[in-house]
Coordinates of C-alpha atoms and ligand atoms in Angstrom, one line a residue:
M132 CA 68.0 -55.2 -6.7
R133 CA 68.8 -52.6 -9.4
T134 CA 67.1 -49.3 -8.7
H135 CA 67.9 -47.8 -11.9
Y136 CA 69.6 -48.5 -15.2
C137 CA 72.9 -46.3 -15.1
G138 CA 71.5 -43.9 -18.0
T139 CA 68.2 -43.3 -16.7
I140 CA 69.5 -41.0 -13.5
T141 CA 69.3 -37.5 -13.5
S142 CA 68.8 -34.2 -10.9
A143 CA 65.5 -35.7 -10.0
Q144 CA 67.2 -38.4 -8.1
I145 CA 69.9 -36.2 -6.2
D146 CA 70.1 -37.6 -2.6
E147 CA 68.8 -41.0 -3.4
E148 CA 70.9 -44.3 -2.5
V149 CA 71.0 -46.3 -5.8
T150 CA 71.8 -49.7 -6.9
L151 CA 73.1 -49.9 -10.4
Y152 CA 74.2 -53.3 -12.6
G153 CA 76.6 -53.0 -15.8
W154 CA 79.8 -53.0 -17.6
V155 CA 82.9 -50.4 -16.7
D156 CA 82.8 -48.3 -19.8
R157 CA 86.0 -46.6 -18.8
R158 CA 87.9 -46.2 -15.7
R159 CA 90.0 -43.2 -14.9
D160 CA 92.4 -42.6 -12.0
H161 CA 92.3 -38.7 -10.8
G162 CA 95.2 -38.2 -8.4
G163 CA 93.4 -40.5 -5.5
V164 CA 89.9 -40.2 -6.6
I165 CA 88.8 -42.9 -9.3
F166 CA 86.0 -42.1 -11.9
L167 CA 84.4 -45.1 -13.3
D168 CA 81.9 -44.6 -16.4
M169 CA 79.3 -47.6 -16.0
R170 CA 77.2 -48.7 -18.9
D171 CA 74.2 -50.6 -19.2
R172 CA 71.5 -50.9 -21.8
E173 CA 70.3 -47.4 -21.4
G174 CA 73.1 -45.3 -21.3
I175 CA 76.4 -44.2 -19.0
V176 CA 76.7 -43.0 -15.7
Q177 CA 79.6 -41.5 -13.8
V178 CA 80.4 -43.2 -10.8
V179 CA 83.3 -41.6 -8.3
F180 CA 85.2 -43.2 -5.7
D181 CA 87.2 -41.6 -3.0
P182 CA 89.7 -43.5 -0.6
D183 CA 87.1 -42.9 2.5
T184 CA 85.6 -46.2 1.6
E185 CA 89.0 -47.8 1.5
E186 CA 87.9 -51.3 0.7
H187 CA 85.3 -50.4 -2.1
F188 CA 88.2 -48.0 -3.7
Q189 CA 90.4 -50.7 -4.0
R190 CA 88.2 -52.8 -5.8
A191 CA 87.5 -50.0 -7.9
D192 CA 91.3 -49.8 -8.5
R193 CA 91.3 -53.0 -9.9
V194 CA 88.8 -53.1 -11.9
R195 CA 89.1 -52.7 -16.0
S196 CA 87.1 -52.2 -19.0
E197 CA 84.2 -54.6 -19.5
Y198 CA 84.3 -55.9 -15.8
V199 CA 80.8 -56.5 -14.5
L200 CA 79.7 -54.9 -11.6
E201 CA 77.2 -53.9 -8.8
I202 CA 77.6 -50.4 -7.7
K203 CA 75.7 -48.9 -4.6
G204 CA 76.2 -45.0 -4.2
R205 CA 74.1 -41.8 -3.8
V206 CA 73.3 -39.3 -6.2
R207 CA 74.9 -35.9 -6.2
A208 CA 75.0 -32.9 -8.1
R209 CA 78.4 -32.7 -10.4
S210 CA 80.3 -29.2 -9.8
D211 CA 79.8 -26.5 -12.4
A212 CA 82.6 -27.0 -14.1
T213 CA 82.5 -31.1 -14.5
I214 CA 78.6 -30.9 -15.8
N215 CA 78.6 -32.3 -19.3
P216 CA 75.8 -31.3 -21.3
N217 CA 76.2 -33.9 -23.8
M218 CA 75.2 -36.6 -21.7
L219 CA 71.8 -37.5 -20.2
T220 CA 73.5 -38.1 -16.7
G221 CA 75.6 -35.5 -17.3
E222 CA 74.4 -33.4 -14.4
I223 CA 75.0 -35.5 -11.8
E224 CA 77.4 -38.3 -10.8
I225 CA 77.5 -41.3 -7.9
L226 CA 79.3 -41.0 -5.0
G227 CA 80.3 -44.8 -4.8
K228 CA 79.9 -46.4 -1.7
K229 CA 80.0 -50.0 -2.1
L230 CA 81.4 -51.8 -5.1
E231 CA 80.9 -55.5 -5.8
I232 CA 82.9 -57.1 -9.1
L233 CA 80.6 -59.6 -10.4
N234 CA 82.7 -60.8 -13.3
S235 CA 86.0 -59.7 -14.3
A236 CA 86.7 -59.5 -18.2
A237 CA 89.5 -60.4 -20.8
T238 CA 90.6 -57.8 -22.2
P239 CA 88.3 -56.9 -25.3
P240 CA 89.2 -57.9 -28.7
F241 CA 88.2 -54.2 -29.8
Q242 CA 87.5 -51.1 -28.0
L243 CA 83.7 -50.2 -28.2
D244 CA 84.7 -47.1 -29.9
Q245 CA 86.6 -48.6 -32.4
H246 CA 84.7 -50.8 -34.1
I247 CA 84.9 -49.4 -37.6
E248 CA 88.9 -49.8 -37.3
V249 CA 88.4 -53.5 -36.6
G250 CA 86.1 -54.4 -39.6
E251 CA 82.7 -56.0 -39.8
D252 CA 84.4 -59.9 -39.5
V253 CA 85.7 -59.3 -36.1
R254 CA 82.5 -57.4 -34.9
L255 CA 80.3 -60.4 -36.2
K256 CA 83.0 -62.8 -34.4
Y257 CA 82.6 -61.2 -31.1
R258 CA 78.8 -60.1 -31.7
Y259 CA 78.1 -59.9 -28.1
I260 CA 80.6 -57.1 -27.8
D261 CA 79.7 -55.3 -30.6
L262 CA 76.1 -54.9 -29.4
R263 CA 76.7 -53.6 -26.2
R264 CA 77.8 -50.3 -28.1
P265 CA 75.0 -48.0 -27.7
E266 CA 74.8 -47.3 -31.9
M267 CA 74.0 -51.2 -32.1
L268 CA 71.4 -51.4 -28.9
E269 CA 69.7 -48.1 -30.0
K270 CA 69.0 -50.2 -33.4
L271 CA 67.8 -53.2 -31.6
K272 CA 65.8 -51.3 -29.2
L273 CA 64.0 -49.5 -32.4
R274 CA 63.0 -52.7 -33.9
S275 CA 61.3 -54.3 -30.7
R276 CA 59.5 -51.2 -30.6
V277 CA 58.3 -51.5 -34.4
T278 CA 57.0 -55.1 -33.8
S279 CA 55.5 -54.2 -30.6
S280 CA 53.9 -51.2 -32.5
I281 CA 52.7 -53.5 -35.2
R282 CA 51.6 -56.5 -32.9
R283 CA 49.4 -53.8 -31.2
F284 CA 48.0 -52.6 -34.6
M285 CA 47.5 -56.0 -35.5
D286 CA 45.5 -57.3 -32.2
E287 CA 43.4 -53.6 -32.2
N288 CA 42.3 -54.9 -36.1
G289 CA 41.5 -58.1 -35.3
F290 CA 44.4 -60.4 -36.8
L291 CA 45.3 -63.5 -35.0
D292 CA 48.7 -64.6 -34.5
I293 CA 49.6 -68.1 -35.8
E294 CA 52.8 -69.6 -36.4
T295 CA 53.3 -71.7 -39.3
P296 CA 55.6 -75.1 -39.9
I297 CA 59.2 -74.6 -40.2
L298 CA 59.8 -77.7 -41.3
T299 CA 57.7 -77.9 -44.7
K300 CA 57.6 -78.5 -47.9
A301 CA 59.1 -76.1 -51.1
T302 CA 57.1 -72.7 -51.0
P303 CA 58.2 -71.3 -54.3
E304 CA 59.4 -67.2 -53.8
G305 CA 61.7 -68.0 -56.7
A306 CA 64.8 -68.5 -54.5
R307 CA 66.2 -72.1 -53.7
D308 CA 65.1 -74.3 -50.7
Y309 CA 67.2 -74.5 -47.8
L310 CA 66.7 -78.6 -47.2
V311 CA 66.5 -80.5 -44.1
P312 CA 67.3 -84.5 -44.3
S313 CA 64.6 -86.5 -42.3
R314 CA 65.8 -89.2 -40.2
T315 CA 62.6 -91.2 -39.9
H316 CA 62.0 -90.8 -43.8
E317 CA 64.8 -92.0 -45.6
G318 CA 65.8 -90.2 -48.4
K319 CA 63.3 -87.6 -47.7
F320 CA 63.8 -83.9 -47.3
F321 CA 62.0 -81.2 -45.6
A322 CA 62.5 -77.7 -46.8
L323 CA 62.5 -74.5 -44.7
P324 CA 59.9 -72.1 -45.8
Q325 CA 60.5 -69.0 -48.3
S326 CA 57.6 -67.7 -46.8
P327 CA 54.8 -69.0 -44.7
Q328 CA 52.5 -68.0 -48.4
L329 CA 50.5 -71.4 -48.5
F330 CA 49.9 -72.0 -44.8
K331 CA 48.5 -68.3 -44.5
Q332 CA 46.4 -69.1 -47.5
L333 CA 45.2 -72.7 -46.1
L334 CA 44.5 -70.7 -42.4
M335 CA 41.4 -68.5 -44.6
V336 CA 40.3 -71.6 -46.2
S337 CA 39.9 -72.6 -42.1
G338 CA 37.9 -69.4 -41.5
M339 CA 40.7 -67.6 -39.7
D340 CA 40.0 -64.5 -41.6
R341 CA 42.7 -62.1 -40.5
Y342 CA 46.4 -63.6 -40.0
Y343 CA 49.3 -62.1 -39.1
Q344 CA 52.8 -63.7 -38.2
I345 CA 56.4 -62.3 -37.4
A346 CA 57.8 -65.1 -39.3
K347 CA 61.4 -66.3 -40.0
C348 CA 62.1 -67.1 -43.8
F349 CA 64.6 -68.9 -45.7
R350 CA 66.0 -68.5 -49.3
D351 CA 69.4 -70.0 -50.6
E352 CA 70.2 -67.8 -53.0
D353 CA 73.7 -66.4 -54.1
L354 CA 73.8 -63.2 -51.8
R355 CA 73.5 -60.2 -53.8
A356 CA 74.7 -57.6 -51.5
D357 CA 72.8 -56.9 -48.2
R358 CA 70.3 -60.0 -48.6
Q359 CA 70.0 -62.5 -45.8
P360 CA 69.5 -66.3 -45.9
E361 CA 66.9 -66.1 -43.2
F362 CA 65.3 -63.1 -42.6
T363 CA 62.1 -61.9 -40.8
Q364 CA 58.7 -60.9 -42.6
I365 CA 55.9 -59.4 -41.1
D366 CA 53.2 -61.6 -42.9
I367 CA 49.6 -60.8 -43.6
E368 CA 46.6 -62.5 -44.7
T369 CA 42.7 -61.3 -44.7
S370 CA 39.5 -62.8 -45.9
F371 CA 36.7 -61.2 -48.2
M372 CA 38.8 -57.9 -49.0
N373 CA 39.8 -56.3 -52.1
D374 CA 43.6 -55.0 -53.1
Q375 CA 41.9 -51.7 -52.3
Q376 CA 41.0 -52.7 -49.0
I377 CA 44.3 -54.3 -48.2
M378 CA 46.4 -51.7 -49.5
A379 CA 44.4 -49.4 -46.9
I380 CA 44.9 -51.2 -43.6
T381 CA 48.3 -52.0 -44.3
E382 CA 48.9 -48.6 -45.4
R383 CA 47.5 -47.1 -42.0
M384 CA 49.5 -49.7 -40.0
I385 CA 52.7 -48.4 -42.0
Q386 CA 52.0 -44.7 -41.6
G387 CA 51.2 -45.0 -37.4
L388 CA 54.6 -46.8 -37.1
F389 CA 56.2 -44.2 -38.6
K390 CA 53.9 -41.4 -36.2
E391 CA 54.8 -43.8 -33.3
V392 CA 58.4 -44.4 -33.5
L393 CA 59.9 -41.7 -35.5
D394 CA 57.1 -38.9 -35.1
V395 CA 57.1 -38.7 -39.2
D396 CA 53.7 -38.0 -41.3
L397 CA 54.4 -40.1 -44.2
G398 CA 51.0 -38.8 -45.8
D399 CA 48.8 -40.6 -48.0
F400 CA 50.7 -43.0 -50.5
P401 CA 50.1 -42.4 -54.2
H402 CA 49.4 -45.7 -56.6
M403 CA 51.5 -46.0 -59.5
P404 CA 51.0 -48.8 -62.2
Y405 CA 54.0 -51.1 -62.9
A406 CA 54.5 -49.6 -66.6
E407 CA 54.6 -46.3 -65.8
A408 CA 57.1 -47.0 -62.6
M409 CA 59.6 -48.7 -65.3
S410 CA 59.1 -46.3 -68.0
R411 CA 59.8 -43.2 -66.2
F412 CA 62.0 -44.5 -63.5
G413 CA 63.2 -47.8 -65.2
S414 CA 62.3 -49.5 -61.7
D415 CA 59.6 -51.1 -60.3
K416 CA 60.8 -49.7 -56.9
P417 CA 61.3 -46.1 -57.8
D418 CA 62.8 -44.0 -55.3
L419 CA 60.7 -40.9 -55.3
R420 CA 62.8 -38.5 -53.6
I421 CA 65.1 -37.9 -57.0
P422 CA 63.8 -35.7 -59.4
L423 CA 65.0 -37.3 -62.3
E424 CA 63.1 -39.1 -65.1
L425 CA 63.5 -41.4 -68.3
V426 CA 62.1 -40.0 -71.4
D427 CA 61.4 -42.1 -74.5
V428 CA 63.3 -41.1 -77.5
D429 CA 62.7 -44.3 -79.5
D430 CA 60.4 -42.8 -82.4
L431 CA 63.2 -39.9 -82.9
M432 CA 66.0 -42.6 -83.2
R433 CA 64.5 -45.3 -85.9
Q434 CA 65.5 -43.1 -88.4
V435 CA 68.8 -42.2 -87.2
D436 CA 72.1 -43.5 -89.0
F437 CA 73.3 -44.9 -85.9
K438 CA 73.1 -48.7 -85.3
V439 CA 73.4 -48.5 -81.4
F440 CA 70.4 -46.2 -81.3
N441 CA 68.0 -47.3 -84.6
G442 CA 68.7 -50.8 -83.6
P443 CA 66.6 -50.9 -80.3
A444 CA 64.6 -48.2 -81.2
N445 CA 63.5 -50.2 -84.3
D446 CA 63.5 -53.3 -81.9
A447 CA 60.2 -54.5 -80.2
K448 CA 61.5 -55.8 -76.8
G449 CA 64.2 -52.7 -77.3
R450 CA 64.2 -48.9 -75.9
V451 CA 65.8 -46.1 -76.0
A452 CA 65.8 -43.6 -73.4
A453 CA 67.2 -40.2 -72.4
L454 CA 68.1 -39.2 -68.6
K455 CA 68.4 -35.2 -68.5
V456 CA 70.2 -34.2 -65.2
T457 CA 69.6 -30.6 -64.2
G458 CA 72.6 -28.8 -63.7
G459 CA 74.9 -31.9 -64.5
A460 CA 77.0 -30.6 -67.4
Q461 CA 79.5 -30.0 -64.7
I462 CA 80.0 -33.6 -64.5
S463 CA 83.6 -34.0 -65.5
R464 CA 85.0 -36.6 -68.0
K465 CA 86.6 -38.6 -65.5
Q466 CA 82.9 -38.5 -63.7
I467 CA 81.5 -39.9 -66.9
D468 CA 83.8 -42.5 -67.4
G469 CA 82.8 -43.6 -63.8
Y470 CA 79.2 -43.7 -64.6
T471 CA 79.9 -45.7 -67.9
K472 CA 81.7 -48.4 -65.7
F473 CA 78.5 -48.6 -63.6
V474 CA 75.9 -48.7 -66.3
S475 CA 78.3 -51.9 -67.6
I476 CA 77.3 -53.6 -64.5
Y477 CA 73.4 -54.1 -65.6
G478 CA 74.7 -55.1 -69.3
A479 CA 75.2 -51.8 -70.5
K480 CA 77.5 -51.5 -73.7
G481 CA 78.4 -47.8 -73.2
L482 CA 76.6 -44.5 -72.1
A483 CA 76.2 -41.7 -74.5
W484 CA 75.9 -38.7 -73.3
I485 CA 75.2 -34.4 -74.3
K486 CA 76.0 -31.5 -72.6
I487 CA 74.2 -28.3 -73.2
N488 CA 75.9 -25.7 -73.3
D489 CA 74.3 -22.9 -74.8
I490 CA 70.8 -23.7 -75.9
T491 CA 70.7 -20.6 -78.1
A492 CA 73.3 -21.4 -79.9
G493 CA 71.9 -24.6 -81.8
I494 CA 73.9 -27.6 -82.4
E495 CA 77.0 -25.5 -82.2
G496 CA 75.9 -24.8 -78.1
L497 CA 76.2 -28.8 -77.6
Q498 CA 79.1 -31.2 -76.3
S499 CA 79.1 -34.8 -77.4
P500 CA 81.1 -37.5 -79.0
I501 CA 77.5 -38.7 -80.8
L502 CA 75.9 -35.4 -82.3
K503 CA 77.9 -36.2 -85.5
F504 CA 75.4 -39.3 -86.0
M505 CA 72.3 -37.1 -85.8
P506 CA 70.6 -35.0 -88.2
E507 CA 70.0 -31.6 -86.9
D508 CA 66.4 -31.6 -86.9
I509 CA 66.1 -34.9 -84.8
I510 CA 68.3 -33.2 -82.2
T511 CA 66.3 -30.2 -82.1
Q512 CA 63.2 -32.1 -81.6
M513 CA 64.6 -34.2 -78.9
M514 CA 66.0 -31.3 -76.9
A515 CA 62.6 -29.4 -77.2
R516 CA 61.3 -33.0 -75.6
L517 CA 63.6 -33.1 -72.8
A518 CA 63.2 -29.3 -72.3
V519 CA 66.7 -28.7 -71.6
T520 CA 68.3 -25.8 -70.9
D521 CA 72.0 -24.5 -70.2
G522 CA 73.9 -26.4 -67.8
D523 CA 72.2 -29.9 -68.3
I524 CA 73.6 -33.0 -69.4
V525 CA 71.2 -36.2 -71.2
F526 CA 72.6 -39.6 -70.9
F527 CA 71.4 -42.3 -73.1
G528 CA 70.4 -45.7 -73.1
A529 CA 70.0 -47.9 -75.9
D530 CA 69.4 -51.8 -75.6
K531 CA 67.0 -54.7 -74.3
T532 CA 64.5 -52.7 -72.5
S533 CA 65.4 -54.7 -69.6
I534 CA 69.1 -53.6 -70.1
V535 CA 68.1 -50.1 -70.1
N536 CA 65.7 -49.9 -67.5
E537 CA 67.8 -51.2 -64.9
A538 CA 71.1 -49.0 -66.3
L539 CA 69.6 -45.7 -66.4
G540 CA 67.2 -46.6 -63.5
A541 CA 70.2 -47.5 -61.4
L542 CA 72.2 -44.3 -63.0
R543 CA 69.4 -42.2 -62.3
V544 CA 69.5 -43.3 -58.3
K545 CA 73.5 -42.9 -58.3
V546 CA 73.6 -39.6 -60.2
G547 CA 70.7 -38.3 -57.8
E548 CA 72.7 -39.2 -54.7
D549 CA 75.9 -37.9 -56.2
Q550 CA 74.5 -34.4 -57.2
G551 CA 73.0 -34.2 -53.8
L552 CA 69.5 -34.0 -55.7
I553 CA 67.2 -35.9 -53.1
K554 CA 64.6 -34.2 -51.8
G555 CA 62.6 -34.8 -48.5
D556 CA 63.3 -37.5 -46.5
W557 CA 60.2 -40.5 -46.7
A558 CA 58.7 -40.5 -50.1
P559 CA 56.5 -44.0 -49.7
L560 CA 54.1 -45.2 -52.9
W561 CA 52.1 -48.3 -53.7
V562 CA 53.6 -49.7 -57.4
V563 CA 50.6 -51.7 -58.7
D564 CA 49.3 -53.7 -62.0
F565 CA 52.4 -55.9 -62.1
P566 CA 52.1 -58.0 -65.3
M567 CA 51.4 -61.7 -63.9
F568 CA 54.6 -63.3 -65.6
E569 CA 57.9 -62.3 -66.9
E570 CA 60.3 -63.9 -69.5
N571 CA 63.3 -65.6 -67.5
S572 CA 67.0 -65.8 -69.6
E573 CA 65.9 -69.2 -71.3
G574 CA 62.5 -67.4 -72.6
N575 CA 60.1 -69.3 -70.1
L576 CA 57.5 -67.6 -68.2
T577 CA 57.6 -67.1 -64.5
S578 CA 55.6 -65.6 -62.3
L579 CA 56.6 -62.0 -61.2
H580 CA 55.4 -62.3 -57.9
H581 CA 54.4 -66.1 -57.0
P582 CA 51.9 -68.5 -59.0
F583 CA 49.4 -68.2 -55.8
T584 CA 49.0 -64.5 -57.3
A585 CA 45.4 -63.8 -58.9
P586 CA 45.3 -62.1 -62.0
A587 CA 42.8 -59.6 -63.3
C588 CA 41.3 -61.5 -66.2
S589 CA 39.5 -65.0 -66.8
P590 CA 41.3 -68.1 -66.9
E591 CA 40.8 -68.5 -70.6
A592 CA 41.8 -64.6 -71.4
L593 CA 45.1 -65.9 -69.2
E594 CA 45.9 -68.6 -71.4
K595 CA 45.1 -67.4 -74.3
N596 CA 47.6 -64.0 -73.9
P597 CA 49.4 -64.8 -70.4
E598 CA 52.3 -62.0 -71.5
Q599 CA 49.8 -59.3 -71.7
A600 CA 48.0 -60.4 -68.4
L601 CA 48.0 -58.0 -65.5
S602 CA 47.8 -59.3 -61.9
I603 CA 46.0 -58.0 -59.1
A604 CA 49.3 -57.6 -57.1
Y605 CA 50.7 -54.7 -55.3
D606 CA 54.4 -53.6 -53.6
M607 CA 54.9 -50.9 -50.9
V608 CA 57.9 -48.6 -51.7
L609 CA 59.9 -46.6 -49.7
N610 CA 62.5 -44.3 -50.5
G611 CA 63.6 -47.2 -53.2
T612 CA 63.5 -49.9 -51.3
E613 CA 60.5 -52.6 -51.4
L614 CA 59.1 -52.6 -47.8
G615 CA 56.7 -55.0 -48.7
G616 CA 54.6 -56.7 -51.2
G617 CA 51.8 -59.0 -51.7
S618 CA 48.1 -59.8 -54.1
V619 CA 45.0 -61.0 -53.8
R620 CA 45.4 -64.7 -54.1
I621 CA 43.5 -67.2 -56.7
H622 CA 40.3 -69.2 -54.8
Q623 CA 39.4 -71.5 -57.4
A624 CA 41.1 -74.4 -58.3
D625 CA 40.2 -74.3 -62.0
M626 CA 42.4 -70.6 -62.1
Q627 CA 45.0 -72.1 -60.0
Q628 CA 45.3 -75.1 -62.6
A629 CA 45.4 -72.6 -65.6
V630 CA 48.2 -70.5 -64.1
F631 CA 50.0 -73.7 -63.5
R632 CA 49.7 -74.7 -67.2
V633 CA 51.1 -71.4 -68.2
L634 CA 54.1 -71.7 -66.0
G635 CA 54.7 -75.1 -67.8
I636 CA 53.7 -77.2 -64.6
S637 CA 52.1 -80.2 -65.7
D638 CA 48.5 -81.2 -64.1
E639 CA 50.8 -84.4 -62.5
E640 CA 53.9 -82.0 -61.2
A641 CA 51.1 -79.8 -59.8
Q642 CA 49.5 -82.5 -58.1
E643 CA 52.4 -84.0 -56.6
K644 CA 53.7 -80.2 -55.3
F645 CA 50.6 -78.2 -54.5
G646 CA 47.9 -81.3 -54.3
F647 CA 47.1 -80.0 -50.6
L648 CA 46.3 -76.5 -52.2
L649 CA 44.2 -77.4 -54.9
D650 CA 42.5 -79.7 -52.7
A651 CA 41.8 -76.9 -50.2
L652 CA 40.6 -74.6 -52.9
K653 CA 37.7 -77.0 -53.4
Y654 CA 36.4 -77.1 -49.9
G655 CA 35.2 -73.6 -49.6
A656 CA 37.9 -71.3 -49.9
P657 CA 37.0 -67.6 -49.4
P658 CA 38.5 -64.8 -51.9
H659 CA 41.4 -63.8 -49.9
G660 CA 44.5 -61.6 -50.3
G661 CA 47.4 -60.4 -48.2
L662 CA 50.9 -59.1 -48.5
A663 CA 54.4 -59.6 -46.1
F664 CA 56.8 -56.7 -44.9
G665 CA 60.3 -57.4 -45.1
L666 CA 61.0 -56.3 -40.9
D667 CA 64.7 -56.2 -41.4
R668 CA 64.6 -53.8 -44.5
L669 CA 61.9 -51.5 -42.8
V670 CA 64.1 -51.5 -39.5
M671 CA 67.0 -50.3 -41.6
L672 CA 64.9 -47.7 -43.3
M673 CA 63.9 -46.5 -40.3
T674 CA 67.2 -46.7 -38.2
G675 CA 69.5 -45.0 -41.1
A676 CA 71.4 -48.1 -41.1
K677 CA 73.7 -49.0 -43.7
S678 CA 73.5 -52.7 -44.1
I679 CA 70.4 -55.1 -43.3
R680 CA 73.1 -56.7 -41.0
D681 CA 73.5 -53.8 -38.3
V682 CA 69.8 -54.4 -37.7
I683 CA 69.9 -58.1 -36.9
A684 CA 71.1 -59.2 -33.5
F685 CA 73.0 -62.2 -35.2
P686 CA 73.4 -61.8 -39.2
K687 CA 75.3 -64.1 -41.4
T688 CA 77.6 -63.0 -43.4
Q689 CA 77.9 -62.2 -47.5
S690 CA 78.7 -65.5 -47.7
A691 CA 75.6 -67.3 -45.7
A692 CA 77.8 -68.3 -42.9
C693 CA 78.2 -67.5 -38.9
V694 CA 81.7 -66.1 -38.2
M695 CA 80.8 -66.3 -34.4
T696 CA 79.5 -70.0 -34.2
D697 CA 81.4 -71.4 -37.3
A698 CA 77.8 -72.2 -38.7
P699 CA 77.3 -74.1 -40.7
G700 CA 79.8 -77.1 -39.5
L701 CA 80.4 -80.3 -40.6
A702 CA 78.3 -83.2 -39.4
D703 CA 79.5 -86.3 -37.6
N704 CA 79.7 -90.0 -39.2
K705 CA 77.0 -91.3 -36.8
Q706 CA 74.7 -88.2 -37.8
L707 CA 75.3 -88.9 -41.5
R708 CA 75.0 -92.5 -40.9
E709 CA 71.3 -92.1 -39.4
L710 CA 70.3 -89.6 -41.8
N711 CA 71.4 -92.1 -44.6
I712 CA 73.5 -89.3 -46.1
R713 CA 77.0 -90.4 -47.8
L714 CA 78.4 -87.4 -49.0
R715 CA 79.9 -87.6 -52.4
E716 CA 83.6 -86.0 -51.6
K717 CA 85.1 -85.0 -48.2
P718 CA 84.6 -81.5 -47.8
K719 CA 88.6 -80.1 -47.5
A720 CA 89.5 -79.1 -43.9
E721 CA 89.1 -75.5 -43.9
Ligands
LIG952 N1 54.7 -64.5 -49.9 C1 54.8 -63.3 -50.7 C2 56.4 -62.7 -50.2 O1 57.1 -63.6 -49.3 C3 54.3 -61.9 -49.9 C4 52.7 -62.0 -50.0 O2 52.2 -62.5 -51.1 O3 52.2 -62.2 -49.2 O4 57.2 -62.1 -50.8

């Protein structure tokens, strides 16, 4: 039996006989004495074999990196000269007495400390080796502490951990479904859940009162950067609680988690209406660590003789906004060109700017290609509104409101990062009062959250004026990332049907897709609501990982594949026949 993990042995164990299991991190031959750095889950310890223990010394001489060993030995203090203060075990070493080789290892495809050079594809192909790196281990350990803290909180607060089906019907969360063909029901398909949304609502109808689940969700999206087709949610639902109460209890959970795992006090989370977040930050997940804001200048731009500005300023669906960067006048032309390219990703056709060199010199003290289009009094009013001082730069966005918000919202974050303006480590908030619907590119209304979100108005008012309707929904945002979101749900069938009608879902279609929910709402559904947190994203923020893939043991690549197992794979003909599936075209061999 193991007596200690390698990385946990300190001076407290001096003179103890220990048994260790682990991998050879490094082997060094120092003129007749062999040093092995033994590694396991908890860290590294140095083991020394000298020729006295002949048989075991011979074996120590044979081992190579990543061999798996059992070692017995005695803990002793290192000589002063060899103490390594950078290692937890740096004051001691093990004088090895016995060594068993439990398994040899082929030369690893990369040295554990050379993972950066080998690239992510190789790391993912040999993920089991990549995960041996202490840095990766630490992330997965922290993830485990996060889930155990959450489970404890949930348990203490009376939440029941209940599993919901993976083979199910579509649960709309705005992505494509992953489909699974049914063998026993010819021509029919299961959908993997985009979330447990409908089941958790049904659990409230059953009277479970408080539910949670650490649940896998599946969304077949065109992979935007850092999304995973399968990911994990901390999924929560409650009965008889209003939005404020749901936010309060989940805020306590996240505060407690940060305190316990990172010893960080997040403080109370401010609440900000969606409209304010969009207007001030161009985003419904503002990073409040960045002290830059968008300022509307539509009213000033209506009259200017410059179509780029007066067009959107006079359009009800347009916006002209300014972003002042204090001290930004030193941003070079080249950097501005870079930013212009950056905002074009979001559909912006250009990026106008004004540098303030000497505010006392009036228009002469400003520098910009667009000044010639603007009357002086408009410029003066604008500068006063923006409260500029010497050395500032102001960027402008003028386009459809959605493009201006996205472009300037993203620019705000980029410039904030580039200019080192980020203040503080953590800035949480709740974004509330979302609109019920948004217009998609075809001009149809779609749910901003999902169609089961309760509006803050009556069914009549909703159908009369759906664009104006607000929902009782809330998102928790941390450092510009949406950590989680949820809502109070519709618990009455007539309201649910009204929402379906606004979404253009006919009664027949609603019955076919969600008949079971509409039925359930008739049989005594309590008022209920909840939310879900993205566990992967939460752990990514808490560990400071650069990518969501670094906090998932076996993630998919950007193209939604697993390079280690080679999934997805081809199905053989027998399987396809059993499933009654004929492929339209033979997939080309890879
Ligand atoms: N089901 C929602 C989602 O996956 C969260 C919720 O409303 O509870 O985003």
